[in-house]
Structure formats: structure tokens, C-alpha cells
Short mmCIF file of C-alpha atoms (C1' of nucleotides) in Angstrom, two decimals:
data_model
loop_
_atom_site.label_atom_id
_atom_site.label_comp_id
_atom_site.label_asym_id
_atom_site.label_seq_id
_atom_site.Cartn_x
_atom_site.Cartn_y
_atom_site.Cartn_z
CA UNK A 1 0.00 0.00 0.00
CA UNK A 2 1.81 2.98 -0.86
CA UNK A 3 0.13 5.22 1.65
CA UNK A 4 -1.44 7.66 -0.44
CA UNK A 5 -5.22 6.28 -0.69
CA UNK A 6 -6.03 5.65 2.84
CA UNK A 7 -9.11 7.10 4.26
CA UNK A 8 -7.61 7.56 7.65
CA UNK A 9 -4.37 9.62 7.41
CA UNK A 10 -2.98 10.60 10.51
CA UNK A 11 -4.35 7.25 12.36
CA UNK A 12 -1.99 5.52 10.82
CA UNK A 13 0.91 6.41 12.49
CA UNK A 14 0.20 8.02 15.41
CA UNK A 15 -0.94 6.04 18.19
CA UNK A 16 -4.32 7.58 19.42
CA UNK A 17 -5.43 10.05 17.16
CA UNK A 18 -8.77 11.72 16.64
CA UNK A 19 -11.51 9.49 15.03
CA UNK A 20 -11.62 10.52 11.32
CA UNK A 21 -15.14 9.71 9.64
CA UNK A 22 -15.24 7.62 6.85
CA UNK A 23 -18.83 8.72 5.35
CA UNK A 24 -20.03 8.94 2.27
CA UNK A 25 -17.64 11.78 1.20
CA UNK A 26 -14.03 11.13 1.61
CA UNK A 27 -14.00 7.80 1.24
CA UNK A 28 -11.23 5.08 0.68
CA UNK A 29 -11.07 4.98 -3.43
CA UNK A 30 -9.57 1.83 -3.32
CA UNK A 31 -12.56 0.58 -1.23
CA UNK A 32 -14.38 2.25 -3.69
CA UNK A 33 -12.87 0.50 -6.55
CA UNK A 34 -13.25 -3.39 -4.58
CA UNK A 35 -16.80 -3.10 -4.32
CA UNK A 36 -17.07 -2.14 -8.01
CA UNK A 37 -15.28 -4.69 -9.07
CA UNK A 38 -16.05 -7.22 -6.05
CA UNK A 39 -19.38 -8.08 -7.33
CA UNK A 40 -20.40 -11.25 -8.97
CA UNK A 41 -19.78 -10.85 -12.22
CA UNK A 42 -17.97 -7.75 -13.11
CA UNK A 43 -14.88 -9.28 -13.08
CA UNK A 44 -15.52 -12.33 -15.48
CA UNK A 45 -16.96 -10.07 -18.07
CA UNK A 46 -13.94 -7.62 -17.58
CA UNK A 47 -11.53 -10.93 -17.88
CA UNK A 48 -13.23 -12.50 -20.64
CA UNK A 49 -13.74 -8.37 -22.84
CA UNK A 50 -9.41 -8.54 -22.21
CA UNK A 51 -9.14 -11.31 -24.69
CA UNK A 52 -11.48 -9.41 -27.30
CA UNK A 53 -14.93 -8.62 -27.82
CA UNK A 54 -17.69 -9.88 -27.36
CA UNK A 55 -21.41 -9.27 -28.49
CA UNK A 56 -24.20 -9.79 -25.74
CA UNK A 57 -25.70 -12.91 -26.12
CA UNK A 58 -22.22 -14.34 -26.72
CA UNK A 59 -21.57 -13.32 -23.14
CA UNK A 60 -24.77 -14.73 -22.13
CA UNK A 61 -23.82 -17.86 -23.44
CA UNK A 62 -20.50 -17.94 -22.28
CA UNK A 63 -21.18 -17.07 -18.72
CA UNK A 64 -24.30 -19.14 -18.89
CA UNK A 65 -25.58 -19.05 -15.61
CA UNK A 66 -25.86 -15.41 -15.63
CA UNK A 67 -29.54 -14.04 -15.81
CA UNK A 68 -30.07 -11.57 -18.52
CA UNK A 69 -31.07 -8.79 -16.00
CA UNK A 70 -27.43 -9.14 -14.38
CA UNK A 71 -25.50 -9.47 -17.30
CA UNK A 72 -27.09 -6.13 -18.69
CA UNK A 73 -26.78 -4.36 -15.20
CA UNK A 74 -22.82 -5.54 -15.27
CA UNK A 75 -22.25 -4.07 -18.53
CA UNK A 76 -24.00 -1.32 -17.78
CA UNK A 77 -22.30 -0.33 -14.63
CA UNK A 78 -19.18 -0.91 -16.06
CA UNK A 79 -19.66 1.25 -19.15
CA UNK A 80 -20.64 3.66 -17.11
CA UNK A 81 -17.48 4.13 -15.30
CA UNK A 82 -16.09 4.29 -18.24
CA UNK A 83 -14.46 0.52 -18.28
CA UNK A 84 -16.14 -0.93 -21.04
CA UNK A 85 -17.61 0.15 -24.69
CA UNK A 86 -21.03 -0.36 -25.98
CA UNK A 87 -21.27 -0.13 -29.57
CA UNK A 88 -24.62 -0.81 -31.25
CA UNK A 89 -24.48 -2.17 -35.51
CA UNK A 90 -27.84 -1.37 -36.49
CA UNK A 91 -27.98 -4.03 -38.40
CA UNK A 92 -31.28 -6.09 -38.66
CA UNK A 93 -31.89 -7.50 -36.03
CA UNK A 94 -29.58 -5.10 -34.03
CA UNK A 95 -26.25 -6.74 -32.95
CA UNK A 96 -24.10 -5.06 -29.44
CA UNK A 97 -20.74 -5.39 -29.39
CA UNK A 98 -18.64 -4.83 -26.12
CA UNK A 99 -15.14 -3.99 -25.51
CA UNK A 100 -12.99 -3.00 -22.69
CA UNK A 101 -12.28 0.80 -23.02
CA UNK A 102 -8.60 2.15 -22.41
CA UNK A 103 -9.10 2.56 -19.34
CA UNK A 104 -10.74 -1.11 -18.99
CA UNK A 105 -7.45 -2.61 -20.10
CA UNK A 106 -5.26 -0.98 -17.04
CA UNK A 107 -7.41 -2.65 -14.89
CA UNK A 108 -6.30 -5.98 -15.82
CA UNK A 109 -3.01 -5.38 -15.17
CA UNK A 110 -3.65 -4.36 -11.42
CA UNK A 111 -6.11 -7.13 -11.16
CA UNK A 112 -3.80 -9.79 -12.21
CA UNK A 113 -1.85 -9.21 -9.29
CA UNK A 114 -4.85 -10.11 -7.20
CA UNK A 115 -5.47 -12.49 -9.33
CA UNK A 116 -1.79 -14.28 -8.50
CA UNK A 117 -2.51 -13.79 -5.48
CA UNK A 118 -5.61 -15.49 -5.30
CA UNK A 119 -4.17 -18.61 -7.34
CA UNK A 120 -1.00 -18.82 -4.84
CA UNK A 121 -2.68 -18.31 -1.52
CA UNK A 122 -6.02 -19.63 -2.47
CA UNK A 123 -5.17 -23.19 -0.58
CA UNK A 124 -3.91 -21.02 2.36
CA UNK A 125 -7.37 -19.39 3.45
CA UNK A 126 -9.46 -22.99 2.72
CA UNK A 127 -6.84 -24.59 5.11
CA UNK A 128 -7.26 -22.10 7.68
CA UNK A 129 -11.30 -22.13 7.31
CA UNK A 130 -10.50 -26.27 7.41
CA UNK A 131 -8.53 -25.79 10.67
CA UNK A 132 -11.22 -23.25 12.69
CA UNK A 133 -13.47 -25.67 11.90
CA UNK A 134 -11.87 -28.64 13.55
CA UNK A 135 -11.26 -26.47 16.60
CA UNK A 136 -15.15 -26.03 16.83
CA UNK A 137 -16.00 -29.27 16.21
CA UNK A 138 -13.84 -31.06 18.36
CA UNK A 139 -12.61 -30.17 22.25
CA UNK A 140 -13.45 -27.09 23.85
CA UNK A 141 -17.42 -27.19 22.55
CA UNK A 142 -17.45 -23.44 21.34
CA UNK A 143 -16.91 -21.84 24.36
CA UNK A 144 -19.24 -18.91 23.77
CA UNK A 145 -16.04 -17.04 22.07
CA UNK A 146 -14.65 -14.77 24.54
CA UNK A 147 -11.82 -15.96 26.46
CA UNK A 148 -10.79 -19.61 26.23
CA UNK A 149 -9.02 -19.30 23.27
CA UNK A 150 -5.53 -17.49 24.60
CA UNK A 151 -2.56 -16.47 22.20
CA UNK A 152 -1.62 -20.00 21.86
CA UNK B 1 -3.91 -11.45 -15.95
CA UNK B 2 -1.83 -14.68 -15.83
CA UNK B 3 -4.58 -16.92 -17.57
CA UNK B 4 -4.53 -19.93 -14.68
CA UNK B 5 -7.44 -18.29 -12.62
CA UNK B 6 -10.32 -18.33 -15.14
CA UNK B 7 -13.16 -19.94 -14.85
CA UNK B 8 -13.59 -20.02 -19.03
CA UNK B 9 -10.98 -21.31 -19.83
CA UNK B 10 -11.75 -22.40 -23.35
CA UNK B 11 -14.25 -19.89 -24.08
CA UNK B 12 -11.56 -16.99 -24.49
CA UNK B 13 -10.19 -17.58 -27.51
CA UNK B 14 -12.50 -20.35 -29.43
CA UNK B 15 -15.34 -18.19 -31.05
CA UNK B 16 -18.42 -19.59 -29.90
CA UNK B 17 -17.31 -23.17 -27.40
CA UNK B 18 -19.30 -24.79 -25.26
CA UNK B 19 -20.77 -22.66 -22.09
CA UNK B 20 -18.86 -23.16 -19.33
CA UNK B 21 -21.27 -23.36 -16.27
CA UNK B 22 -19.78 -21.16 -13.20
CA UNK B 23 -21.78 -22.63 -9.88
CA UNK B 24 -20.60 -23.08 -6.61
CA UNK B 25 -18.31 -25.54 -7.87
CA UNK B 26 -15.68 -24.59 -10.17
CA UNK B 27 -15.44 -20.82 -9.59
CA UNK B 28 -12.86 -17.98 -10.25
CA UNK B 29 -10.54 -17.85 -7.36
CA UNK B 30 -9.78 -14.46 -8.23
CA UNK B 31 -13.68 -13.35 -7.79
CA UNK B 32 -13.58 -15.54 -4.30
CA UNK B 33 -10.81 -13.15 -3.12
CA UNK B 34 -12.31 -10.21 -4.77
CA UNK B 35 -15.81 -10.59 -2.78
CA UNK B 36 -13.83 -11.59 0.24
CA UNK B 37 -12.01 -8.49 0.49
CA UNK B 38 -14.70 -6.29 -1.81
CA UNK B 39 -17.03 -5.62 1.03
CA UNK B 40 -17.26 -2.58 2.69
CA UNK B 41 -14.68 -2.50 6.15
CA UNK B 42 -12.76 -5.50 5.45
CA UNK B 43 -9.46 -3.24 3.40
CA UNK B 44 -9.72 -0.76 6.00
CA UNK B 45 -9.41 -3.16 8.76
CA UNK B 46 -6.44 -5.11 6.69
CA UNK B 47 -4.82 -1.63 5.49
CA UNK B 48 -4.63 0.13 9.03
CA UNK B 49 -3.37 -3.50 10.52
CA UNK B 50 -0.89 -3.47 8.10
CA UNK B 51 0.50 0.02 9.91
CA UNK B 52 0.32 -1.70 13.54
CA UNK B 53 -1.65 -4.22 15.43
CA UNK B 54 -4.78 -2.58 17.21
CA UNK B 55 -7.22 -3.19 19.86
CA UNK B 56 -10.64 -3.65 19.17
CA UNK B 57 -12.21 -0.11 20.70
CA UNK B 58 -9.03 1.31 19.05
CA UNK B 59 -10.63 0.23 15.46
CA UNK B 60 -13.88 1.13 16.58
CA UNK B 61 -13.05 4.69 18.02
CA UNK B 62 -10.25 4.95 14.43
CA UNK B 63 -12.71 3.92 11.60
CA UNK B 64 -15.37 5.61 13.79
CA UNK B 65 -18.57 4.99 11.59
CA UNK B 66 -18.31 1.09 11.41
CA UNK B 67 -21.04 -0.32 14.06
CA UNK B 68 -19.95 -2.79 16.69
CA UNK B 69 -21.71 -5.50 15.08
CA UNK B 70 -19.69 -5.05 11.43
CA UNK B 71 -16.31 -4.61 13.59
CA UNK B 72 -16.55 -7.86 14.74
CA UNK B 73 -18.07 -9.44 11.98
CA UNK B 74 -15.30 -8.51 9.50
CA UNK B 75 -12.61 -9.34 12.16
CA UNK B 76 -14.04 -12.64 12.06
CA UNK B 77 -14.12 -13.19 8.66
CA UNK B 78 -10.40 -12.02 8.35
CA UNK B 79 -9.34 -14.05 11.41
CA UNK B 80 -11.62 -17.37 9.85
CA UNK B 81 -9.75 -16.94 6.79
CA UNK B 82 -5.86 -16.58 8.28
CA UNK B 83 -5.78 -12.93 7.60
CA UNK B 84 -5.83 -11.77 10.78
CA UNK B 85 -4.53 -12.85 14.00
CA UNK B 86 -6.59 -12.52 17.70
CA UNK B 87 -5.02 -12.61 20.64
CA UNK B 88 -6.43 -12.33 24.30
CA UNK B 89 -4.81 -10.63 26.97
CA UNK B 90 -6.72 -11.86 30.07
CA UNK B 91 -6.21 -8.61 32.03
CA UNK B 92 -9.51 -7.08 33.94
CA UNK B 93 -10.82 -5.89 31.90
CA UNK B 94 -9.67 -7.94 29.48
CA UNK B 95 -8.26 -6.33 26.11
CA UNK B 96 -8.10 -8.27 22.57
CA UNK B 97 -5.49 -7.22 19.79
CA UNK B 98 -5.65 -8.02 16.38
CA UNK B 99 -2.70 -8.31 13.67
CA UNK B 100 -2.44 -9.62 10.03
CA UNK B 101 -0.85 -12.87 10.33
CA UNK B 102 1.91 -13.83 7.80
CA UNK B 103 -0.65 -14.64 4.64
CA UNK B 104 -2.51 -11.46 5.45
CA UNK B 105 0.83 -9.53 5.10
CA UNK B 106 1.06 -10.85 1.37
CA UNK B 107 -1.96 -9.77 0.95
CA UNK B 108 -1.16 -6.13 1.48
CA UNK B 109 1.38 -5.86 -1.39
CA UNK B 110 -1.15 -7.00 -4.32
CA UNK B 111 -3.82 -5.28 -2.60
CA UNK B 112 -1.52 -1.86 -2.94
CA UNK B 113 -1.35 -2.46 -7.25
CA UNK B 114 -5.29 -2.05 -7.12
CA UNK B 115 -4.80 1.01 -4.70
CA UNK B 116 -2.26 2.90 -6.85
CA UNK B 117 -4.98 2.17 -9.97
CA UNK B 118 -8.16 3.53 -7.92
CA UNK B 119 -5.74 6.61 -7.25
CA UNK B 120 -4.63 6.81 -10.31
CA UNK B 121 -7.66 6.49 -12.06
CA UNK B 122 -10.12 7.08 -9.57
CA UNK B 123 -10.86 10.36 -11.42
CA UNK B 124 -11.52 9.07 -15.07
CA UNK B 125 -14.38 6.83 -13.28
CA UNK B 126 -15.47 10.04 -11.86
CA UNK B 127 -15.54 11.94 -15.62
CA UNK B 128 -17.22 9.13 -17.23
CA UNK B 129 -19.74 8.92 -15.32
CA UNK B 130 -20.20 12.72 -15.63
CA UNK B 131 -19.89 12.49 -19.30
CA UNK B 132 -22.91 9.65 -19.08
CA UNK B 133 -24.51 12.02 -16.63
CA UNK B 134 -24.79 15.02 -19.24
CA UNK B 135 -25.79 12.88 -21.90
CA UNK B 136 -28.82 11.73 -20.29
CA UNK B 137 -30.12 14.91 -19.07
CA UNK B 138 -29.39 17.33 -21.74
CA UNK B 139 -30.00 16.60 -25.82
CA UNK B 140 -31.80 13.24 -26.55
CA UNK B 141 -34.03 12.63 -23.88
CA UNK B 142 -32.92 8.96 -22.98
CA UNK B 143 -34.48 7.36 -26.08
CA UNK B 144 -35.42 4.13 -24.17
CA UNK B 145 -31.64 3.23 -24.66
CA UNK B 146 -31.64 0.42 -27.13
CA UNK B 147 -30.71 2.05 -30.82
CA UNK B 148 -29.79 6.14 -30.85
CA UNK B 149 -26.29 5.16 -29.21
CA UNK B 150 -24.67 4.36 -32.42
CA UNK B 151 -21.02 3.92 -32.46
CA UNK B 152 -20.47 7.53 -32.49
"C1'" DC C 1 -31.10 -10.11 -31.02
"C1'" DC C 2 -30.95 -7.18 -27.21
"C1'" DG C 3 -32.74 -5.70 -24.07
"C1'" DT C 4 -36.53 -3.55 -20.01
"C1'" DA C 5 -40.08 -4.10 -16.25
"C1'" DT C 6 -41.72 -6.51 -12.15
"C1'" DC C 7 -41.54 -9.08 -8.46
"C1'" DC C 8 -39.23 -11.65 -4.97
"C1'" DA C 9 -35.78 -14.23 -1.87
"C1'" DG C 10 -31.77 -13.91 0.64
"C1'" DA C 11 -27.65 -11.65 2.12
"C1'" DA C 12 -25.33 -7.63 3.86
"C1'" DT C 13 -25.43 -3.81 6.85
"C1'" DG C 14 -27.03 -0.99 10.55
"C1'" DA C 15 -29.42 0.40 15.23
"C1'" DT C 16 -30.10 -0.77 19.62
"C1'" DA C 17 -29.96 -3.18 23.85
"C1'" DC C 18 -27.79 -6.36 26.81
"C1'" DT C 19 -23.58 -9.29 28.98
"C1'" DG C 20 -19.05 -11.60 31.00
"C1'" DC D 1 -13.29 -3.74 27.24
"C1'" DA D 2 -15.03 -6.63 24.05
"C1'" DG D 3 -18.23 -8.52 22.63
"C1'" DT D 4 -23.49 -11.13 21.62
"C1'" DA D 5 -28.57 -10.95 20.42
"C1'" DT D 6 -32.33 -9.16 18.02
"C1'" DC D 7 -34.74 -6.54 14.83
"C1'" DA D 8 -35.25 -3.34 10.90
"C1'" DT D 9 -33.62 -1.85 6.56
"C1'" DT D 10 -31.14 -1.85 2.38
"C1'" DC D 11 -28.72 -4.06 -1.31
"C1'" DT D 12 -27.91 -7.77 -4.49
"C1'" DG D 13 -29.05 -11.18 -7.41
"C1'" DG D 14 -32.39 -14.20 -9.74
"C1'" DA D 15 -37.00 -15.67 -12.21
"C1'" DT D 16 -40.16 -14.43 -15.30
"C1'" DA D 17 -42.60 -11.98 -18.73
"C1'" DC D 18 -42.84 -8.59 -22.15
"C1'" DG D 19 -41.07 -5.05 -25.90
"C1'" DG D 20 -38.39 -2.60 -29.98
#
DNA sequence: CCGTATCCAGAATGATACTG
DNA sequence: CAGTATCATTCTGGATACGG
């Protein structure tokens, strides 16, 4: 994190500093930008518009288990923040072709990171869901969460 | 993107292949991750342990508008996951600090490439969806938005 | 072919009150 | 201090039907 996006300036260093709102104004972009993208779909489509266009019902097939409502609303959010291009051949009937924008295509850069991530440490986070819940099942019957479980 | 996260993976460069269903089973690790860490406190919480560890009250009094109930709830996701480490200090009254664990710490570097890009581009989202906004109130009066759009 | 309009179920978030 | 419990509200996603 290079320390330039965070919500919360000054907290960050000093040790008990004044409470600094995080409304809706001055919010964390970058929190901004994960719950954009963090959705259920808007990262397929933005994956899948990388490797070239794609017209709409080609997406709908692709995706398949997409409803029509959600595919249009995730194209349609994303075009409007200026990620992806809608372009309309009025041919007959009318054909839609989308493409990632410009500024679509440095996202994928970014989000390939996560992306690694995901792939390398993916195992990691299952195995520690797998472990928490052979604590619970086992000894010490869930007690109630408080104390009980120490540092060790 | 490194292409080994995809849940398509045929689909992207064959023209029209065989739908791909994308269920429970069989899913993007990458959107996993994304909706994981896409919701609204959980980045906050990771970035501002990533400075320090904190105490519980001492995230609640720093990120201020979070409620008690989302607090914990996100700490508990992160610590279910292996992001986040919770340890109990049985003093009266007893005091709980939280950390990123190891894996949580990796996930601070990736997380900063999307961080620089919301920065970075933060403001062309903004002007799109000004642009979109001006188009839709001025000339044209929303024509139902189907044809009118061409390519132009 | 490419959508929009409705309606609805479930999840996410928040407000508030209470507890070891 | 550090939570849990409960209820209300909002948001998200899906099913279905219809329209240009």
C-alpha cells in the first residue's frame, strides 16, 4: 500500500489520534474501486472483454448461468465508469458489441496481481477455514467465544 | 492477468465453445478473493493493521462509523480466513489485539497495485460517469436506450 | 437479437440493547 | 473492554414476462 489512498491519514501512524469519519464523502477509493469490481460478475466479463470482444448474447452464453437482467446491469455499470464500450451495428436484427475501453485494459493489469494472489494463496485461506473448523468441532465445545481461546 | 485463474478457460479464444457453467463448484478464485475483500470495512481493517496491530475499541473509536456489530463481523471473517490474527490478553478488563498474520501480510502488497490504480484512475471513473450524466439529461431525452447510441 | 419491467428471496449492513 | 442478540432496513441477485 503505498500510503497515499487511505481514508484515515494521521491514524496511521500516530498512536491515538482523533476518530476521522469515513462517510459517504471522503472515502477510501480503493474501497471504492473493490466493491465495483467485487461483485459477482464484473470481473468475469472484464476478464473475458481482455481477450477481445464480445457481443451480448455471446456473453450470455459464455457465462451461462448469468440471468439476462445481471449481465445487462454488469455491462451497464461498467460502461458507465467508463471501463467498457457499448457499440450498437444497427444491423437487422440489431447486434451489441462490447469492448474494454482504455481505461478497462489498465485494470487488468492491477487485477492480475490479485489475481496471483488469489491462485498462490487460495489453498492457504481454505486450510485455515478447514482448521477453525476442527477447533469447533472437536474439544473445547465453542466456548461462547470470549476468552478460552488465549494467544496460543 | 496470468490466464490460470479463469473460470472459461476455453471460451476466451474459441469463437463460440461450449458454455462453461460457473456454480458453486468450479469458480474464479480471483472473484472468491475479490468478494472476500470487496465488502465494505474488510481493506480498511487489513490496510490500518498493516501500519500496527490494534485493539478492538481502538478500530472502533479509528474507523469511527463502522457499528460494533460489522467490527466484529469482519474481524471474524479475516481471522476465519488466516488474515488476521486474535489474541487475548486476560487482564480485567480484558483487552483483545488483532494483527495480520503472515498470509494477510502478502496480501497487502497486491492489494496496494489495485490502490495505486483507484488513485490513479479514480478520477476518469469520476468523468465518465459525468460524461454519461450530461448525456442523459441534456439533448436526446434517454431514447429508451436500445438504438440512438450508435457507435459515435 | 438485445434488451426492459416486475416481483421476490436472501444476504449484507445498521441500530439498539444487553452481557461476562 | 469486548463482545453477543435481536430486529429493521437496504442491497444484491435471480426468475419471469414482455417489448423494440
Amino acid at each position: 500500500m503505498s500510503d497515499r489512498h487511505t481514508a484515515v491519514p494521521s491514524m496511521v501512524s500516530a498512536p491515538l489520534p482523533d476518530p476521522v469519519p469515513v462517510g459517504e464523502y471522503e472515502r477510501c477509493p480503493v474501497t471504492d474501486i473493490l466493491r465495483r469490481v467485487g461483485d459477482k460478475w464484473s470481473i468475469l466479463v472484464i476478464v473475458l472483454l481482455g481477450k477481445r470482444p464480445y457481443r451480448f448474447n455471446e456473453l450470455h452464453r459464455g457465462i451461462e448461468v448469468i440471468s439476462q437482467r445481471m449481465l445487462t446491469r454488469t455491462l451497464r455499470g461498467l460502461e458507465t465508469d467508463g471501463l467498457v464500450h457499448r457499440e450498437v451495428f444497427p444491423t437487422k436484427p440489431p447486434s451489441v458489441e462490447y469492448s474494454l475501453t482504455p481505461l478497462g485494459r489498465t485494470l487488468l493489469a492491477p487485477l492480475s496481481g490479485l489475481a496471483d494472489w488469489a491462485v498462490e494463496h487460495g489453498p492457504d485461506i481454505m486450510a485455515a477455514r478447514a482448521a477453525l473448523d476442527l477447533d469447533s468441532s472437536g474439544e473445547t465445545p465453542s466456548p461462547a467465544r470470549g476468552i478460552v481461546r488465549e494467544s496460543a
